[in-house]
PDB file of C-alpha atoms and ligand atoms in Angstrom:
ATOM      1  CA  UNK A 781    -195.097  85.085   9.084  1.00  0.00           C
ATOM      2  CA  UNK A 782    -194.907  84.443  13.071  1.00  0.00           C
ATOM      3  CA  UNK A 783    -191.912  85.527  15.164  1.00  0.00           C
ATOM      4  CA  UNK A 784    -191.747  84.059  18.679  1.00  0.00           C
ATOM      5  CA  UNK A 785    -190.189  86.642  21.351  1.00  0.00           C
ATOM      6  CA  UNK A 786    -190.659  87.153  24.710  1.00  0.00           C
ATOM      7  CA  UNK A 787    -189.769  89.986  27.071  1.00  0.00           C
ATOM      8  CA  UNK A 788    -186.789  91.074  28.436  1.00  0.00           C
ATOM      9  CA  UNK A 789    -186.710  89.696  32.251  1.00  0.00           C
ATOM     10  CA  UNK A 790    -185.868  91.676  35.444  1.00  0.00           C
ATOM     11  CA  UNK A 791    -183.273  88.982  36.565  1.00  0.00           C
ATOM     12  CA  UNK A 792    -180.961  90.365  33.123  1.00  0.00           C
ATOM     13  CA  UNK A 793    -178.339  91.329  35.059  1.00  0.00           C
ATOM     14  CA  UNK A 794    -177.244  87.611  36.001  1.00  0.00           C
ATOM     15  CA  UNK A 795    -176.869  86.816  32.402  1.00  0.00           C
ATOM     16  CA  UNK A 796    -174.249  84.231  30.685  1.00  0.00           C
ATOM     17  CA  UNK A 797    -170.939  86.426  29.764  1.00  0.00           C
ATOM     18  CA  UNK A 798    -168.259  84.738  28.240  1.00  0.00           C
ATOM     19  CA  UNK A 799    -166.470  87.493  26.273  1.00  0.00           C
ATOM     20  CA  UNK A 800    -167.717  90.482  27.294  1.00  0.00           C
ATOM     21  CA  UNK A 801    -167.123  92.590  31.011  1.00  0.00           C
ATOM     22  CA  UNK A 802    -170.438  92.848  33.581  1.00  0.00           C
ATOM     23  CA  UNK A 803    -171.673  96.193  32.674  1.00  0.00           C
ATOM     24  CA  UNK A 804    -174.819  97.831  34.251  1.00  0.00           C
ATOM     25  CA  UNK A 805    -178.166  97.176  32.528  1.00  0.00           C
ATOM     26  CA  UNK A 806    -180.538  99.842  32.099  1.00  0.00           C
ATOM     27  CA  UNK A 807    -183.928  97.323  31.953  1.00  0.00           C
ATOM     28  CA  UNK A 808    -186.078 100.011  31.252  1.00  0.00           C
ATOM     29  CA  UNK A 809    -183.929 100.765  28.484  1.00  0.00           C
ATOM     30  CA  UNK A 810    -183.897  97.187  27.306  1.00  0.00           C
ATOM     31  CA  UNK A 811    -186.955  96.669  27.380  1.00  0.00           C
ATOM     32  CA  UNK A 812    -188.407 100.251  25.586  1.00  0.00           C
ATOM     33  CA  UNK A 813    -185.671  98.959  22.624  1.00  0.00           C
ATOM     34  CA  UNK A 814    -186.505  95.561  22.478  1.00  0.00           C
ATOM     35  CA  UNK A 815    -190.234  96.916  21.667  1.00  0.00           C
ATOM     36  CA  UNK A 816    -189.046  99.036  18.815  1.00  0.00           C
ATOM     37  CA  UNK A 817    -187.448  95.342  17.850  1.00  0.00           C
ATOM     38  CA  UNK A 818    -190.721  94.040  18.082  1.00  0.00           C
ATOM     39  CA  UNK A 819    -192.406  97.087  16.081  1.00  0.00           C
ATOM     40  CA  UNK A 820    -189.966  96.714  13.503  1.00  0.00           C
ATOM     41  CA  UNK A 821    -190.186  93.191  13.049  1.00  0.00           C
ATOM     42  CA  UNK A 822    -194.157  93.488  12.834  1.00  0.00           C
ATOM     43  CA  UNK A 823    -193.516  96.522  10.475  1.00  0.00           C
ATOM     44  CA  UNK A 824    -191.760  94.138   8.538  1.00  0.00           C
ATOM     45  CA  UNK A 825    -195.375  91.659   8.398  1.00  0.00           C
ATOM     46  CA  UNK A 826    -194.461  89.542  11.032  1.00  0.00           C
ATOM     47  CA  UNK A 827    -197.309  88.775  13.704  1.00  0.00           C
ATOM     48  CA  UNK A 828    -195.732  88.802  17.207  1.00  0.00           C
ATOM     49  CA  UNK A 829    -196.824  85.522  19.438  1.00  0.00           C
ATOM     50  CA  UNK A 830    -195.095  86.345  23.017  1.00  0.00           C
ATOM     51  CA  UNK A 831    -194.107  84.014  24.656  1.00  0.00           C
ATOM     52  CA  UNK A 832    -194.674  83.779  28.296  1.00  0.00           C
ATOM     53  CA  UNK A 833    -192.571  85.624  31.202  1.00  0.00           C
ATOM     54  CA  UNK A 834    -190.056  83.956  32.583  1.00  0.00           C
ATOM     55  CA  UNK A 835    -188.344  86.869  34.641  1.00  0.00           C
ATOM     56  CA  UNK A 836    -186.270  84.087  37.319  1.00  0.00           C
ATOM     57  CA  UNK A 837    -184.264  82.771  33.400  1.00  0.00           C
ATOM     58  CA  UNK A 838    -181.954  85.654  33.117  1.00  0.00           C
ATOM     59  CA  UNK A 839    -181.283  85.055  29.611  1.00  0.00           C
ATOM     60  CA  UNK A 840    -184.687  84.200  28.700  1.00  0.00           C
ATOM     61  CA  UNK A 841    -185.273  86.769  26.304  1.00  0.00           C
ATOM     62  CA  UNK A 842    -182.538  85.724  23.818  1.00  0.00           C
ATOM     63  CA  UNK A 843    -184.848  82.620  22.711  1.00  0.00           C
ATOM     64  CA  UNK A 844    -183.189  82.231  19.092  1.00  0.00           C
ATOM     65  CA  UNK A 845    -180.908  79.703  21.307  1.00  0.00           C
ATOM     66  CA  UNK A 846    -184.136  77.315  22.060  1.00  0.00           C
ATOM     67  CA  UNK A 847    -184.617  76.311  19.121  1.00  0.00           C
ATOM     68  CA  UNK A 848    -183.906  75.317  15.354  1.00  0.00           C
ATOM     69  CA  UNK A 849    -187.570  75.941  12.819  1.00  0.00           C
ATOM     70  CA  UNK A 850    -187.924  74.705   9.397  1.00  0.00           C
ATOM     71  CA  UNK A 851    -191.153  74.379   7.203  1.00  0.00           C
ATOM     72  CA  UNK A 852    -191.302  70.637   8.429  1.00  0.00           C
ATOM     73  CA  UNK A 853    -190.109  70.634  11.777  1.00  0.00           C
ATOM     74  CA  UNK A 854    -189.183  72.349  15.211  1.00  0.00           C
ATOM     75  CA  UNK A 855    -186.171  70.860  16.806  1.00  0.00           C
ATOM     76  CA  UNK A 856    -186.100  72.260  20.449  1.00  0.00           C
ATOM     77  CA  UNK A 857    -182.068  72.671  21.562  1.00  0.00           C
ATOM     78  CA  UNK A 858    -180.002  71.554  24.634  1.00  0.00           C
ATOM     79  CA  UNK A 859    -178.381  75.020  25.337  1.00  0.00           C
ATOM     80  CA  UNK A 860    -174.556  74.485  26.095  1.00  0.00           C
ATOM     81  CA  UNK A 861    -175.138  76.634  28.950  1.00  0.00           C
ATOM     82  CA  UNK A 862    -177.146  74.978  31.837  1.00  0.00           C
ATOM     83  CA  UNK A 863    -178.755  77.956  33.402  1.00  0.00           C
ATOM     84  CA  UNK A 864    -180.812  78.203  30.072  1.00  0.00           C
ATOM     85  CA  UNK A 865    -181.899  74.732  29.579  1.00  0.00           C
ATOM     86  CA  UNK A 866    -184.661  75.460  31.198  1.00  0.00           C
ATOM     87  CA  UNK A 867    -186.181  78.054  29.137  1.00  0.00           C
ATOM     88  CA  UNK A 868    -186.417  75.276  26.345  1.00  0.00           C
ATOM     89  CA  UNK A 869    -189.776  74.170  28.660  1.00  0.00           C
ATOM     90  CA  UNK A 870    -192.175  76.903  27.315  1.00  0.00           C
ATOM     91  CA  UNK A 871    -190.278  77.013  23.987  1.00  0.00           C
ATOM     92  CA  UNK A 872    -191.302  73.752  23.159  1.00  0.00           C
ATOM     93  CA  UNK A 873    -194.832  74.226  24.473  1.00  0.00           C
ATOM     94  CA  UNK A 874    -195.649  76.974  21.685  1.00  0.00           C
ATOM     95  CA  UNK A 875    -194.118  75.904  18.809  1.00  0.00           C
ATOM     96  CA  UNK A 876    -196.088  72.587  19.197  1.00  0.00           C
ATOM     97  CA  UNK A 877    -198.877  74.568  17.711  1.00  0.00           C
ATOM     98  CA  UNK A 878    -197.008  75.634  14.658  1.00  0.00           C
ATOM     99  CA  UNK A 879    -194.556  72.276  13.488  1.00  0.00           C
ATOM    100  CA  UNK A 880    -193.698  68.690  14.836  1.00  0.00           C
ATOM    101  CA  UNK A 881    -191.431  69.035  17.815  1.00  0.00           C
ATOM    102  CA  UNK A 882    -187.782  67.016  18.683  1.00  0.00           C
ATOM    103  CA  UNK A 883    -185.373  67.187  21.156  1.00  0.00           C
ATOM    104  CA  UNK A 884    -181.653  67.919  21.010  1.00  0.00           C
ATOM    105  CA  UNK A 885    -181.029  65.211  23.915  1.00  0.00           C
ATOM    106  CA  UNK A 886    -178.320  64.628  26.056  1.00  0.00           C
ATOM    107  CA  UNK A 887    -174.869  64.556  25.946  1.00  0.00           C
ATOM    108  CA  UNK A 888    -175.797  66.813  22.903  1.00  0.00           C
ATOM    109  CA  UNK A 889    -175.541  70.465  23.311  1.00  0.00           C
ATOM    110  CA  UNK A 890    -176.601  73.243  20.683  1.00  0.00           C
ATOM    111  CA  UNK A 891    -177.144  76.706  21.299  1.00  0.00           C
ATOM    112  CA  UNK A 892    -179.658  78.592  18.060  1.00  0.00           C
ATOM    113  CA  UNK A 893    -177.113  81.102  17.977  1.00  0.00           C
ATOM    114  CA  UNK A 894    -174.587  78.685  15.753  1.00  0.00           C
ATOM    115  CA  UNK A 895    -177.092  77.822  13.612  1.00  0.00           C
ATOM    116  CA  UNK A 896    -177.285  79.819  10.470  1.00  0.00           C
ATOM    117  CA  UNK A 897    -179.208  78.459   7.652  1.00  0.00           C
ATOM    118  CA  UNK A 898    -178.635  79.723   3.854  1.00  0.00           C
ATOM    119  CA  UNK A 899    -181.229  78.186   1.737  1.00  0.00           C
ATOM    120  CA  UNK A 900    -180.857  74.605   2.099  1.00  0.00           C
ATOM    121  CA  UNK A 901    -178.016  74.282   4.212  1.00  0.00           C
ATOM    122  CA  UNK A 902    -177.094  75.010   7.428  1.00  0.00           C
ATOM    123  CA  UNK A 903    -173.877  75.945   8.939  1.00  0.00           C
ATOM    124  CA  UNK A 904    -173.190  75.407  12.619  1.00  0.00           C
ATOM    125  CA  UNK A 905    -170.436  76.576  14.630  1.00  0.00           C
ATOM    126  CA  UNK A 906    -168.948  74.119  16.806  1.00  0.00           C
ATOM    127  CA  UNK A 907    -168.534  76.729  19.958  1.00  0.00           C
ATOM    128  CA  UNK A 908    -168.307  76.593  23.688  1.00  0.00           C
ATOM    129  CA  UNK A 909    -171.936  76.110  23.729  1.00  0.00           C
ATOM    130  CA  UNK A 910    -172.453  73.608  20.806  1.00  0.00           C
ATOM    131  CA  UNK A 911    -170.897  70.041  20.684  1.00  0.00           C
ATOM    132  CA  UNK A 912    -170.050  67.179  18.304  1.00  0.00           C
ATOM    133  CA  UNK A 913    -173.330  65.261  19.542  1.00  0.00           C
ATOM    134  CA  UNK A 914    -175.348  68.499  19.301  1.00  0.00           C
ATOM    135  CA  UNK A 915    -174.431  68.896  15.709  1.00  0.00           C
ATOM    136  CA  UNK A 916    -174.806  64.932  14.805  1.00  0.00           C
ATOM    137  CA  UNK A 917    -178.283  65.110  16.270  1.00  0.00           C
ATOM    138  CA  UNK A 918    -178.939  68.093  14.341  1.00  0.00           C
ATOM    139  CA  UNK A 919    -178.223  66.537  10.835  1.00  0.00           C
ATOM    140  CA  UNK A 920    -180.000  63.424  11.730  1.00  0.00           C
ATOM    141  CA  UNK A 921    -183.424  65.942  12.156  1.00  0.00           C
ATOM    142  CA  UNK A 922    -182.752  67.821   9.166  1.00  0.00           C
ATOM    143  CA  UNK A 923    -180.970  65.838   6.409  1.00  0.00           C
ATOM    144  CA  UNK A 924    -184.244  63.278   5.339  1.00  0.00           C
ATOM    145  CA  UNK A 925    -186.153  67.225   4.616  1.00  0.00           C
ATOM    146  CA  UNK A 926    -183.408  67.794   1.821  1.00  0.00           C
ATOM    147  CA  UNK A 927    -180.996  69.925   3.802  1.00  0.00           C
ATOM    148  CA  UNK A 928    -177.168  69.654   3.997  1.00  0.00           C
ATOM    149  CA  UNK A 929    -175.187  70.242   7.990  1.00  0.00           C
ATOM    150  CA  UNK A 930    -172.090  71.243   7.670  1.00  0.00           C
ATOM    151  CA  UNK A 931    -169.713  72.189  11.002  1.00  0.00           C
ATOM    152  CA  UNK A 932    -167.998  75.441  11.161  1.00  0.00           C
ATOM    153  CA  UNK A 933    -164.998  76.672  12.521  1.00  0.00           C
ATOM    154  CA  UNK A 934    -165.019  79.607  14.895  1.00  0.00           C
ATOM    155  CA  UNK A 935    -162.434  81.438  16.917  1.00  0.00           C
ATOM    156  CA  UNK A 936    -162.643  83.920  19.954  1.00  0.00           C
ATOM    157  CA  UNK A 937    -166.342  84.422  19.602  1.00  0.00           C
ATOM    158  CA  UNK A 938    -169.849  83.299  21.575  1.00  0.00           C
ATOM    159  CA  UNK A 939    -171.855  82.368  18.257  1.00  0.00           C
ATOM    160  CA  UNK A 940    -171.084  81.597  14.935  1.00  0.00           C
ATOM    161  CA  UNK A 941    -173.983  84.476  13.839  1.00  0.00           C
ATOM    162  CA  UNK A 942    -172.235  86.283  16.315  1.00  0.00           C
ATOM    163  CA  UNK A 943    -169.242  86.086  13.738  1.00  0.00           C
ATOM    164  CA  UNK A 944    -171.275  85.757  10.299  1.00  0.00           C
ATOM    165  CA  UNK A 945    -175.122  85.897   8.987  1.00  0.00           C
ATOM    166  CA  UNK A 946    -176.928  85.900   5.841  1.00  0.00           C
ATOM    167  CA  UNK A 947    -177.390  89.086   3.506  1.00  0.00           C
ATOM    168  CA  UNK A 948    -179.527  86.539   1.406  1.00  0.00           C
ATOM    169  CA  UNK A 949    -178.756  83.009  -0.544  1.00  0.00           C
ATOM    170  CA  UNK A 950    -175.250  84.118  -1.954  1.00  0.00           C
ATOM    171  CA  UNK A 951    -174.003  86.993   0.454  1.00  0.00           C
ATOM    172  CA  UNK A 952    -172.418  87.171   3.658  1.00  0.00           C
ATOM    173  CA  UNK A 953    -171.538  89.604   6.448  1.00  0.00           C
ATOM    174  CA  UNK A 954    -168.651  88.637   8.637  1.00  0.00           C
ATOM    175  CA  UNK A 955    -166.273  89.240  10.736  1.00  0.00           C
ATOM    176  CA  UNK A 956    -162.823  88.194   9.156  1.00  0.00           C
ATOM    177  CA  UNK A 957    -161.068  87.475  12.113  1.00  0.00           C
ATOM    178  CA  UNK A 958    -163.628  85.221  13.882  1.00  0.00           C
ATOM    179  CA  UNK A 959    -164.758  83.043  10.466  1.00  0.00           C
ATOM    180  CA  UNK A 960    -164.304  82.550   7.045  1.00  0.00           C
ATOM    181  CA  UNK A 961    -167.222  81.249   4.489  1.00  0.00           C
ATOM    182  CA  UNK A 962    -165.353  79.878   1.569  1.00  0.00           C
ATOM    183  CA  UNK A 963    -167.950  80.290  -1.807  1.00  0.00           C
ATOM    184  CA  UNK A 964    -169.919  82.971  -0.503  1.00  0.00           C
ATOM    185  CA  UNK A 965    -170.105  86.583  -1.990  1.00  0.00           C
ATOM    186  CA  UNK A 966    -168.431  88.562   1.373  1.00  0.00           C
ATOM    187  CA  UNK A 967    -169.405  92.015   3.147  1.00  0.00           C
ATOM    188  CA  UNK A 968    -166.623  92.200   5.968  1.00  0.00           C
ATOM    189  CA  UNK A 969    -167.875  94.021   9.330  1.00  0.00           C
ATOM    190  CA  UNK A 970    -166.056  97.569   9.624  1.00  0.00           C
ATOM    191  CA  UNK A 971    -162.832  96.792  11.577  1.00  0.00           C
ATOM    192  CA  UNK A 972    -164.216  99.310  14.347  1.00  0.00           C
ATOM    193  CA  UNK A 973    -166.948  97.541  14.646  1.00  0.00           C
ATOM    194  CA  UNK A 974    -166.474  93.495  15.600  1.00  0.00           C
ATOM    195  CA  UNK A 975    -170.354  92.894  16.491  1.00  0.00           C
ATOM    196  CA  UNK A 976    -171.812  94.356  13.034  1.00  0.00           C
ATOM    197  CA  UNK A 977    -172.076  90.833  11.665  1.00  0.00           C
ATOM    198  CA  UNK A 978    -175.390  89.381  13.676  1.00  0.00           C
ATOM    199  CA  UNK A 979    -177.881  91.213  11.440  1.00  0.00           C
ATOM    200  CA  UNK A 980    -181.755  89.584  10.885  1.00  0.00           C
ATOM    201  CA  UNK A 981    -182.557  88.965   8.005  1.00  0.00           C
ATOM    202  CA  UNK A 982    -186.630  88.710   6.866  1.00  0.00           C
ATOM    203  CA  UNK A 983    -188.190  88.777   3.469  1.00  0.00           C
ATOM    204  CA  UNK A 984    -188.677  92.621   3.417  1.00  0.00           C
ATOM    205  CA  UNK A 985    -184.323  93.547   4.149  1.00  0.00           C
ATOM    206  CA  UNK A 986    -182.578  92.837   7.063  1.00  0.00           C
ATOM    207  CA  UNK A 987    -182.492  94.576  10.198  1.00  0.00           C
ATOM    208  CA  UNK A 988    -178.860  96.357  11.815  1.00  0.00           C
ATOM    209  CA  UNK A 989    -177.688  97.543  14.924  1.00  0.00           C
ATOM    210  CA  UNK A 990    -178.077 101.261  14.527  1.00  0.00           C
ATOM    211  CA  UNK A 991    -174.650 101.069  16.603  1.00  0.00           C
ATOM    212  CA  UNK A 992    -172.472 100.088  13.577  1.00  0.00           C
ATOM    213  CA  UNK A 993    -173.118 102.417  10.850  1.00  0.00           C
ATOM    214  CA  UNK A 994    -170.013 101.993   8.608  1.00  0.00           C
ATOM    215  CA  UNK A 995    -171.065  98.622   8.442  1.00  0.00           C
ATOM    216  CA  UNK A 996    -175.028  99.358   7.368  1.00  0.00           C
ATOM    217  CA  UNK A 997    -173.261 101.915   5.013  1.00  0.00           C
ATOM    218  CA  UNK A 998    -171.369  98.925   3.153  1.00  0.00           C
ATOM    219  CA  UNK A 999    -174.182  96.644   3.336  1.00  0.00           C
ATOM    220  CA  UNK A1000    -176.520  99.333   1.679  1.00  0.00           C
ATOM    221  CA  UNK A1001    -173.591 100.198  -0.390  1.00  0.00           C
ATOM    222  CA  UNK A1002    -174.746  96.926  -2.205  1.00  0.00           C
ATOM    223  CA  UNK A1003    -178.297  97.422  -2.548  1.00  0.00           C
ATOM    224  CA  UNK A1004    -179.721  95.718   0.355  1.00  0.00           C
ATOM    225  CA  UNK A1005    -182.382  97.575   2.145  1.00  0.00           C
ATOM    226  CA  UNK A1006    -181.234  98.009   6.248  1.00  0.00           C
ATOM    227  CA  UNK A1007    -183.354  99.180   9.053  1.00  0.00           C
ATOM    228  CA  UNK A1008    -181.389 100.008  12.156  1.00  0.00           C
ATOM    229  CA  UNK A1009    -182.731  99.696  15.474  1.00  0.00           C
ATOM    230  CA  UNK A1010    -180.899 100.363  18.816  1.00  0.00           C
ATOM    231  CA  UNK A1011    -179.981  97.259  20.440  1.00  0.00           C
ATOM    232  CA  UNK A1012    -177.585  98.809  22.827  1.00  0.00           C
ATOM    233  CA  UNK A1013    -178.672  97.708  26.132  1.00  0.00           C
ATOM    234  CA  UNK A1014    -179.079  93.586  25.232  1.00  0.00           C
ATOM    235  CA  UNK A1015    -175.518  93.979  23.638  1.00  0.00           C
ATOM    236  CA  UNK A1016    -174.034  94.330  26.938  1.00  0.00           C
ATOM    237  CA  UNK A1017    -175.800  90.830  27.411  1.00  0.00           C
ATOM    238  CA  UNK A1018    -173.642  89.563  24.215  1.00  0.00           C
ATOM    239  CA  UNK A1019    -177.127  89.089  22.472  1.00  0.00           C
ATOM    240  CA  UNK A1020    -177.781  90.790  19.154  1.00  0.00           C
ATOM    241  CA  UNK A1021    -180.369  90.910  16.959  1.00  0.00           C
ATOM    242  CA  UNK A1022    -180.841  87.321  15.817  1.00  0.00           C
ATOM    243  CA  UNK A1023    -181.300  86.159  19.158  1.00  0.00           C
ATOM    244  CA  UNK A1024    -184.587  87.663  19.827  1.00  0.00           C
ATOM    245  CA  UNK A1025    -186.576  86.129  18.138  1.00  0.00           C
ATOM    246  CA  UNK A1026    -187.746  82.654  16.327  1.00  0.00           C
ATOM    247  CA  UNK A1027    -189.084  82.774  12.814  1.00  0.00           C
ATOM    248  CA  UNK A1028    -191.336  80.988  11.185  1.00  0.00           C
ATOM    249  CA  UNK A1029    -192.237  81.375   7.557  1.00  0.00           C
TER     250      UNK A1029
HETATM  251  C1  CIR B 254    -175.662  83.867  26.657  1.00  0.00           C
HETATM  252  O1  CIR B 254    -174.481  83.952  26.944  1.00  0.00           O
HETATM  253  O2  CIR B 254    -176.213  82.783  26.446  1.00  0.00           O
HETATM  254  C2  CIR B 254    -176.481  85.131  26.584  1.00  0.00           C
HETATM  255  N1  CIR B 254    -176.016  86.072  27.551  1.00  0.00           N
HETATM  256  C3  CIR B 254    -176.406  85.734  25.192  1.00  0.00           C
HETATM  257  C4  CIR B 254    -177.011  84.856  24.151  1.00  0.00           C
HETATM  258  C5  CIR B 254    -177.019  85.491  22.824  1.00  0.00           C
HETATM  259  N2  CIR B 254    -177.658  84.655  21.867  1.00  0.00           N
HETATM  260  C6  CIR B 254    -177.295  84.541  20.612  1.00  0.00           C
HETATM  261  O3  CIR B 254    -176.290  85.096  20.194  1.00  0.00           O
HETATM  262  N3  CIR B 254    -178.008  83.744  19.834  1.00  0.00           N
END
C-alpha cells in the first residue's frame, strides 16, 4: 500500500479559508505533526512516496483534493479553487507510474475532499468547490469499472468528508447538521466537536484527530480500533486528516 503526501509548504499562511478565521500558523509545528501523520500512516504498512516541494502552492500539502484513485484508474481533479489548480501538475506526474491517468477538464470543477467512496460507490458533495460538470465527468470515469456516483447534499461546510467519512462498508461518522447518509449504520460527531467527522480510514483502523476525544471515545465505543494523532496546526488551514494524503491499495 502507497500513500502519496508531500510536505507542508512555507507559503501556508496564504491558504484557501472559507469557513474558518486567519489564525497564526506555527510551520514548525505543522510540519513536526504532519510527520507523526506520516509515521503513523507507515506504521499502519503504508510506504510513503513524497511528492515533490512545492512551497510557492500554499495549500499544496492537502493533495487528497488532486485527485480521485481506484484499482483501475487515476482521475486527476480541477480544484474549484484556482490557486490550487496548479498543484494538479506534479500530481498527475506521479501517479502516472502507479494507474492510467484522466483529467477532470474544464468547466468541470471537483475538489478530492467531496469524494468519499464506500465500497463501490462514491458519494460526492456538490460544494463551493465541486460542480455539476465536475461530478458528470466523474461518473463518466468511474461507472464502466462497476461503480455507482451519486451527488450529495451539503450545508455550511468546505467538504463533504469534512461533514461525513467512512468507519468501514456499512458505518458512518457525521456531522448531523452538515449531512445526512440515509441507509448507513451512523456514529454522530460529539456536538462539541463539529470537525470530528474527517477521520482516515486504512485497512489496519482509522486514524482521529487526537483533538476530539468524545468522538474517538464513541467510535471505539463500537469496536473500531482509533489512533489519534495531533493535527492541530493544518486544522487552522480547514484541512484534516483525509486531505493529506492519496491512497492507493
Ligand atoms: C482549501 O481551502 O482548499 C484548503 N485550505 C483546505 C483543503 C482541505 N482539504 C480537504 O478537506 N480535502
Amino acid at each position: 500500500m502507497i500513500a502519496l503526501t508531500r510536505s507542508v509548504p512555507s507559503s501556508i499562511a496564504n491558504c484557501e479559508l472559507t469557513h474558518l478565521q486567519r489564525e497564526p500558523i506555527d510551520l514548525e509545528r505543522a510540519k513536526q505533526q504532519h510527520r507523526q501523520y506520516e509515521e503513523t500512516l507507515a506504521s499502519l504498512g503504508y510506504t510513503i512516496v513524497h511528492l515533490p516541494d512545492t512551497p510557492e502552492l500554499p495549500d499544496s500539502v492537502f493533495v487528497e483534493d488532486t485527485a480521485v484513485v481506484t484499482d483501475e484508474i487515476a482521475i486527476i481533479t480541477r480544484p474549484g479553487a484556482a490557486s490550487r489548480r496548479p498543484e494538479t501538475v506534479t500530481v498527475a506526474d506521479a501517479l502516472r507510474q502507479y494507474r492510467p491517468i484522466v483529467h477532470i477538464q474544464e468547466p468541470g470543477t471537483l475538489d478530492g475532499g467531496d469524494v468519499l467512496r464506500i465500497g463501490k460507490r462514491f458519494f460526492v458533495g456538490r460544494s463551493d468547490r465541486t460542480n455539476e460538470q465536475g461530478i458528470e465527468q466523474l461518473r463518466m470515469y468511474l461507472t464502466p469499472f462497476g461503480y455507482s456516483v451519486e451527488e450529495v447534499v451539503l450545508n455550511d461546510c468546505l467538504h463533504l468528508k469534512t461533514a461525513v467519512t467512512a468507519l468501514n462498508e456499512t458505518m458512518v461518522l457525521l456531522n448531523p447538521a452538515w449531512v445526512r447518509m440515509p441507509g448507513f449504520e451512523t456514529i454522530e460527531t460529539d456536538p462539541a466537536e463539529a470537525f470530528a467527522a474527517n477521520v482516515l480510514l486504512t485497512p489496519r483502523g482509522v486514524m482521529m484527530s487526537a483533538a476530539f476525544p468524545r468522538t474517538i471515545e464513541r467510535v471505539r465505543s463500537r469496536g473500531i480500533d482509533v489512533h489519534p494523532v495531533d493535527a492541530s496546526e493544518l486544522a487552522k488551514a480547514e484541512g484534516g486528516l483525509t486531505c493529506c494524503s492519496l491512497l492507493l491499495a
